[in-house]
PDB file of C-alpha atoms in Angstrom:
ATOM      1  CA  MET A 394      75.899 -15.132  -0.676  1.00 45.00           C
ATOM      2  CA  ASN A 395      73.501 -14.213   2.197  1.00 47.00           C
ATOM      3  CA  ASN A 396      70.894 -17.364   2.642  1.00 49.00           C
ATOM      4  CA  ILE A 397      68.599 -15.038   4.794  1.00 52.00           C
ATOM      5  CA  VAL A 398      64.719 -14.815   3.622  1.00 44.00           C
ATOM      6  CA  THR A 399      62.956 -12.001   4.518  1.00 43.00           C
ATOM      7  CA  PRO A 400      59.023 -11.914   5.047  1.00 43.00           C
ATOM      8  CA  PHE A 401      58.358 -10.754   2.017  1.00 37.00           C
ATOM      9  CA  GLN A 402      60.551 -12.733   0.351  1.00 40.00           C
ATOM     10  CA  ARG A 403      58.879 -16.134   2.149  1.00 42.00           C
ATOM     11  CA  MET A 404      55.075 -15.005   0.144  1.00 37.00           C
ATOM     12  CA  PHE A 405      56.758 -15.790  -2.654  1.00 37.00           C
ATOM     13  CA  LEU A 406      58.293 -19.342  -2.270  1.00 41.00           C
ATOM     14  CA  PRO A 407      56.389 -22.676  -1.969  1.00 42.00           C
ATOM     15  CA  ASN A 408      56.061 -23.837   1.076  1.00 43.00           C
ATOM     16  CA  ALA A 409      54.346 -27.466   1.739  1.00 41.00           C
ATOM     17  CA  SER A 410      52.527 -26.605   5.140  1.00 44.00           C
ATOM     18  CA  ASN A 411      51.171 -23.174   4.165  1.00 43.00           C
ATOM     19  CA  PRO A 412      49.478 -23.425   0.904  1.00 42.00           C
ATOM     20  CA  PRO A 413      48.731 -20.420  -1.352  1.00 39.00           C
ATOM     21  CA  PRO A 414      45.161 -19.284  -1.217  1.00 38.00           C
ATOM     22  CA  PRO A 415      42.681 -20.160  -4.227  1.00 36.00           C
ATOM     23  CA  PRO A 416      42.598 -17.553  -6.703  1.00 33.00           C
ATOM     24  CA  GLN A 417      39.103 -15.107  -6.137  1.00 31.00           C
ATOM     25  CA  ASN A 418      36.568 -14.470  -8.576  1.00 32.00           C
ATOM     26  CA  VAL A 419      37.671 -11.113  -9.897  1.00 27.00           C
ATOM     27  CA  VAL A 420      34.364  -9.813 -10.598  1.00 34.00           C
ATOM     28  CA  ALA A 421      33.586 -10.051  -7.071  1.00 37.00           C
ATOM     29  CA  ASN A 422      36.543  -7.627  -6.151  1.00 42.00           C
ATOM     30  CA  ARG A 423      35.170  -5.090  -8.556  1.00 51.00           C
ATOM     31  CA  HIS A 424      33.334  -2.343  -6.561  1.00 56.00           C
ATOM     32  CA  GLN A 425      30.137  -1.322  -7.900  1.00 53.00           C
ATOM     33  CA  LYS A 426      29.996  -2.617 -11.653  1.00 58.00           C
ATOM     34  CA  MET A 427      26.925  -4.285 -12.761  1.00 66.00           C
ATOM     35  CA  HIS A 428      26.447  -7.075 -14.483  1.00 69.00           C
ATOM     36  CA  ASN A 429      24.424  -7.189 -18.272  1.00 74.00           C
ATOM     37  CA  LEU A 430      21.134  -7.643 -19.089  1.00 77.00           C
ATOM     38  CA  ASN A 431      21.880 -10.315 -20.680  1.00 78.00           C
ATOM     39  CA  HIS A 432      23.464 -12.087 -17.463  1.00 80.00           C
ATOM     40  CA  LEU A 433      20.481 -10.986 -15.356  1.00 79.00           C
ATOM     41  CA  LEU A 434      18.091 -12.729 -17.951  1.00 79.00           C
ATOM     42  CA  GLN A 435      20.289 -15.890 -18.548  1.00 84.00           C
ATOM     43  CA  ASN A 436      20.494 -16.347 -15.172  1.00 84.00           C
ATOM     44  CA  GLU A 437      16.415 -16.069 -14.606  1.00 83.00           C
ATOM     45  CA  ILE A 438      16.832 -13.046 -12.223  1.00 83.00           C
ATOM     46  CA  PHE A 439      13.493 -11.117 -13.097  1.00 86.00           C
ATOM     47  CA  ASN A 440      12.332  -9.548  -9.757  1.00 90.00           C
ATOM     48  CA  ILE A 441      15.260  -7.238  -7.771  1.00 91.00           C
ATOM     49  CA  MET A 442      14.322  -6.679  -3.770  1.00 94.00           C
ATOM     50  CA  GLY A 443      15.446  -3.737  -1.668  1.00 94.00           C
ATOM     51  CA  ASP A 444      14.644  -2.670   1.639  1.00 95.00           C
ATOM     52  CA  VAL A 445      12.190   0.199   2.122  1.00 95.00           C
ATOM     53  CA  GLN A 446      10.457   2.143   5.018  1.00 95.00           C
ATOM     54  CA  CYS A 447       7.402   4.077   5.420  1.00 94.00           C
ATOM     55  CA  LYS A 448       8.614   7.837   6.188  1.00 92.00           C
ATOM     56  CA  SER A 449       5.301   8.142   8.438  1.00 90.00           C
ATOM     57  CA  CYS A 450       4.470   4.827  10.588  1.00 90.00           C
ATOM     58  CA  GLN A 451       8.906   3.996  10.064  1.00 92.00           C
ATOM     59  CA  THR A 452       7.925   0.430   9.382  1.00 91.00           C
ATOM     60  CA  LYS A 453      10.458  -1.453   7.332  1.00 93.00           C
ATOM     61  CA  PHE A 454       9.629  -4.215   4.196  1.00 93.00           C
ATOM     62  CA  GLN A 455      10.982  -5.390   1.660  1.00 94.00           C
ATOM     63  CA  MET A 456       9.782  -4.185  -1.576  1.00 93.00           C
ATOM     64  CA  SER A 457       9.850  -6.126  -5.350  1.00 93.00           C
ATOM     65  CA  PHE A 458      10.653  -4.477  -8.800  1.00 93.00           C
ATOM     66  CA  ASP A 459       9.601  -6.545 -11.932  1.00 92.00           C
ATOM     67  CA  PHE A 460      13.160  -6.352 -13.817  1.00 89.00           C
ATOM     68  CA  VAL A 461      12.461  -6.834 -16.980  1.00 89.00           C
ATOM     69  CA  ALA A 462       9.074  -4.018 -17.248  1.00 91.00           C
ATOM     70  CA  LYS A 463      10.591  -1.280 -15.334  1.00 92.00           C
ATOM     71  CA  PHE A 464      14.215  -1.216 -17.051  1.00 90.00           C
ATOM     72  CA  ASP A 465      12.244  -1.073 -20.072  1.00 90.00           C
ATOM     73  CA  ALA A 466      10.639   2.005 -18.898  1.00 90.00           C
ATOM     74  CA  ILE A 467      13.622   3.878 -17.586  1.00 90.00           C
ATOM     75  CA  SER A 468      15.530   3.189 -20.783  1.00 86.00           C
ATOM     76  CA  GLN A 469      12.926   4.537 -22.916  1.00 88.00           C
ATOM     77  CA  TYR A 470      12.672   7.261 -20.714  1.00 87.00           C
ATOM     78  CA  SER A 471      16.347   7.718 -20.769  1.00 83.00           C
ATOM     79  CA  ILE A 472      16.413   7.253 -24.870  1.00 82.00           C
ATOM     80  CA  ILE A 473      13.641   9.487 -25.231  1.00 88.00           C
ATOM     81  CA  ASN A 474      14.965  12.143 -23.179  1.00 87.00           C
ATOM     82  CA  MET A 475      18.564  12.075 -23.661  1.00 83.00           C
ATOM     83  CA  ASN A 476      18.773  14.985 -25.891  1.00 85.00           C
ATOM     84  CA  THR A 477      17.223  17.517 -23.419  1.00 89.00           C
ATOM     85  CA  MET A 478      18.869  16.149 -20.525  1.00 89.00           C
ATOM     86  CA  HIS A 479      22.150  18.329 -21.466  1.00 88.00           C
ATOM     87  CA  ASP A 480      24.110  15.856 -19.065  1.00 89.00           C
ATOM     88  CA  ARG A 481      22.033  16.807 -16.253  1.00 92.00           C
ATOM     89  CA  ALA A 482      19.421  14.985 -14.477  1.00 91.00           C
ATOM     90  CA  PRO A 483      16.410  16.875 -14.930  1.00 91.00           C
ATOM     91  CA  TRP A 484      13.833  17.498 -11.719  1.00 93.00           C
ATOM     92  CA  ILE A 485      12.077  14.184 -11.689  1.00 90.00           C
ATOM     93  CA  LEU A 486      15.112  12.338 -11.467  1.00 91.00           C
ATOM     94  CA  MET A 487      16.413  14.452  -8.824  1.00 94.00           C
ATOM     95  CA  ASN A 488      13.233  14.803  -6.725  1.00 93.00           C
ATOM     96  CA  PRO A 489      11.872  11.432  -7.046  1.00 92.00           C
ATOM     97  CA  ARG A 490       8.294  10.474  -6.294  1.00 92.00           C
ATOM     98  CA  LEU A 491       8.455   7.493  -3.874  1.00 93.00           C
ATOM     99  CA  PRO A 492       6.464   4.487  -4.103  1.00 91.00           C
ATOM    100  CA  ARG A 493       2.950   4.516  -1.399  1.00 90.00           C
ATOM    101  CA  SER A 494       3.665   2.677   1.701  1.00 88.00           C
ATOM    102  CA  VAL A 495       1.654  -0.608   1.502  1.00 85.00           C
ATOM    103  CA  GLN A 496       1.602  -0.149   5.658  1.00 84.00           C
ATOM    104  CA  CYS A 497      -0.346   3.289   5.835  1.00 88.00           C
ATOM    105  CA  ASN A 498      -1.650   3.318   2.461  1.00 89.00           C
ATOM    106  CA  ARG A 499      -0.253   6.942   2.005  1.00 89.00           C
ATOM    107  CA  GLU A 500       0.842   7.924  -1.355  1.00 90.00           C
ATOM    108  CA  ASN A 501       5.046   8.935  -2.466  1.00 91.00           C
ATOM    109  CA  ASN A 502       5.831   8.253   1.312  1.00 91.00           C
ATOM    110  CA  VAL A 503       8.221   5.141   0.967  1.00 94.00           C
ATOM    111  CA  LYS A 504      12.094   5.909   1.269  1.00 95.00           C
ATOM    112  CA  PRO A 505      14.893   3.153   0.214  1.00 96.00           C
ATOM    113  CA  ILE A 506      17.006   2.113   2.909  1.00 96.00           C
ATOM    114  CA  ILE A 507      20.612   2.788   1.760  1.00 95.00           C
ATOM    115  CA  ALA A 508      22.886   0.797   3.082  1.00 94.00           C
ATOM    116  CA  GLU A 509      25.929   2.915   5.126  1.00 93.00           C
ATOM    117  CA  LYS A 510      28.594   1.122   3.872  1.00 93.00           C
ATOM    118  CA  LYS A 511      28.909   2.588  -0.200  1.00 92.00           C
ATOM    119  CA  LYS A 512      29.908  -1.012  -1.215  1.00 90.00           C
ATOM    120  CA  ASN A 513      26.623  -2.187  -0.189  1.00 92.00           C
ATOM    121  CA  ILE A 514      24.174  -0.088  -1.890  1.00 94.00           C
ATOM    122  CA  ASN A 515      21.706  -1.832  -3.943  1.00 93.00           C
ATOM    123  CA  TRP A 516      22.495   0.080  -7.393  1.00 94.00           C
ATOM    124  CA  LEU A 517      19.885  -2.178  -9.587  1.00 92.00           C
ATOM    125  CA  PHE A 518      17.004  -1.506  -6.704  1.00 94.00           C
ATOM    126  CA  LEU A 519      17.262   2.158  -6.579  1.00 95.00           C
ATOM    127  CA  LEU A 520      17.238   2.093 -10.627  1.00 93.00           C
ATOM    128  CA  LEU A 521      14.356   0.590 -10.991  1.00 93.00           C
ATOM    129  CA  GLY A 522      12.730   2.244  -8.272  1.00 93.00           C
ATOM    130  CA  GLN A 523      13.725   5.554  -9.864  1.00 92.00           C
ATOM    131  CA  MET A 524      14.858   6.434  -6.591  1.00 95.00           C
ATOM    132  CA  LEU A 525      18.605   6.848  -7.475  1.00 95.00           C
ATOM    133  CA  GLY A 526      17.755  11.037  -6.772  1.00 95.00           C
ATOM    134  CA  CYS A 527      17.520   9.580  -2.545  1.00 96.00           C
ATOM    135  CA  CYS A 528      21.044   8.653  -2.494  1.00 95.00           C
ATOM    136  CA  ASN A 529      23.747  12.097  -1.284  1.00 95.00           C
ATOM    137  CA  LEU A 530      26.315  13.005  -3.317  1.00 94.00           C
ATOM    138  CA  LYS A 531      28.669  11.303  -1.459  1.00 94.00           C
ATOM    139  CA  GLN A 532      27.154   8.037  -2.507  1.00 95.00           C
ATOM    140  CA  LEU A 533      26.888   9.097  -6.459  1.00 94.00           C
ATOM    141  CA  LYS A 534      30.500   9.871  -6.406  1.00 93.00           C
ATOM    142  CA  TYR A 535      31.497   6.928  -5.173  1.00 93.00           C
ATOM    143  CA  PHE A 536      29.399   4.928  -7.679  1.00 91.00           C
ATOM    144  CA  CYS A 537      31.134   6.786 -10.795  1.00 90.00           C
ATOM    145  CA  LYS A 538      34.540   6.320  -9.008  1.00 89.00           C
ATOM    146  CA  TYR A 539      34.417   2.484  -9.828  1.00 86.00           C
ATOM    147  CA  ASN A 540      32.958   2.975 -13.259  1.00 86.00           C
ATOM    148  CA  ASN A 541      35.596   5.410 -14.173  1.00 82.00           C
ATOM    149  CA  HIS A 542      33.600   8.542 -14.608  1.00 81.00           C
ATOM    150  CA  HIS A 543      34.862  11.959 -13.843  1.00 78.00           C
ATOM    151  CA  ARG A 544      33.527  12.714 -10.154  1.00 73.00           C
ATOM    152  CA  THR A 545      33.817  16.472  -9.649  1.00 81.00           C
ATOM    153  CA  MET A 546      30.687  17.765 -10.329  1.00 88.00           C
ATOM    154  CA  PRO A 547      26.985  19.000  -8.713  1.00 92.00           C
ATOM    155  CA  LYS A 548      24.668  16.327  -8.080  1.00 93.00           C
ATOM    156  CA  ASN A 549      22.685  16.577 -11.361  1.00 93.00           C
ATOM    157  CA  ARG A 550      25.165  16.333 -13.544  1.00 93.00           C
ATOM    158  CA  VAL A 551      26.761  13.141 -11.017  1.00 94.00           C
ATOM    159  CA  LEU A 552      23.191  11.502 -10.961  1.00 94.00           C
ATOM    160  CA  TYR A 553      23.181  12.025 -15.114  1.00 92.00           C
ATOM    161  CA  LEU A 554      26.301  10.086 -14.844  1.00 91.00           C
ATOM    162  CA  THR A 555      24.764   6.857 -12.830  1.00 91.00           C
ATOM    163  CA  TYR A 556      21.499   6.689 -14.442  1.00 90.00           C
ATOM    164  CA  LEU A 557      23.261   6.402 -17.561  1.00 88.00           C
ATOM    165  CA  GLU A 558      25.591   3.478 -16.748  1.00 88.00           C
ATOM    166  CA  LEU A 559      23.231   1.697 -14.783  1.00 88.00           C
ATOM    167  CA  CYS A 560      21.217   1.671 -18.034  1.00 85.00           C
ATOM    168  CA  LYS A 561      24.173   0.001 -19.905  1.00 80.00           C
TER     169      LYS A 561
END
């Protein structure tokens, strides 16, 4: 019998000098999965912060949204208008009205700073600010991919699924 151990087999053999790594948190490794509403409230997460930039003066700053109030308004909008959307995001979600700039006080002038790496996008901040429409199609498809939604469709349908999944 051959007693030669391959590198692949060595990974599974106990070794006192090289202990196996500790188990990792499974939730941390799941791309784009959101915690539910109860989890956020139990952990006293009431404000969601994100980075934004003024389109006029190019000033970057942080903006905060009251989680409970904004989420309630968005979920109510979704419930009331669900039957008229026909699995498509309406124009108002596709072309969101942006917040007022606190730097130069111009209306509809603050755009979210969306992370270049798709796995680092602050989806909850974009939802609460109703700025998911600022995402491009690739970013929205990435979110749908990790939430088991079909993603070969136009932006208005992928955006609708993203809002729906985040409101769950």
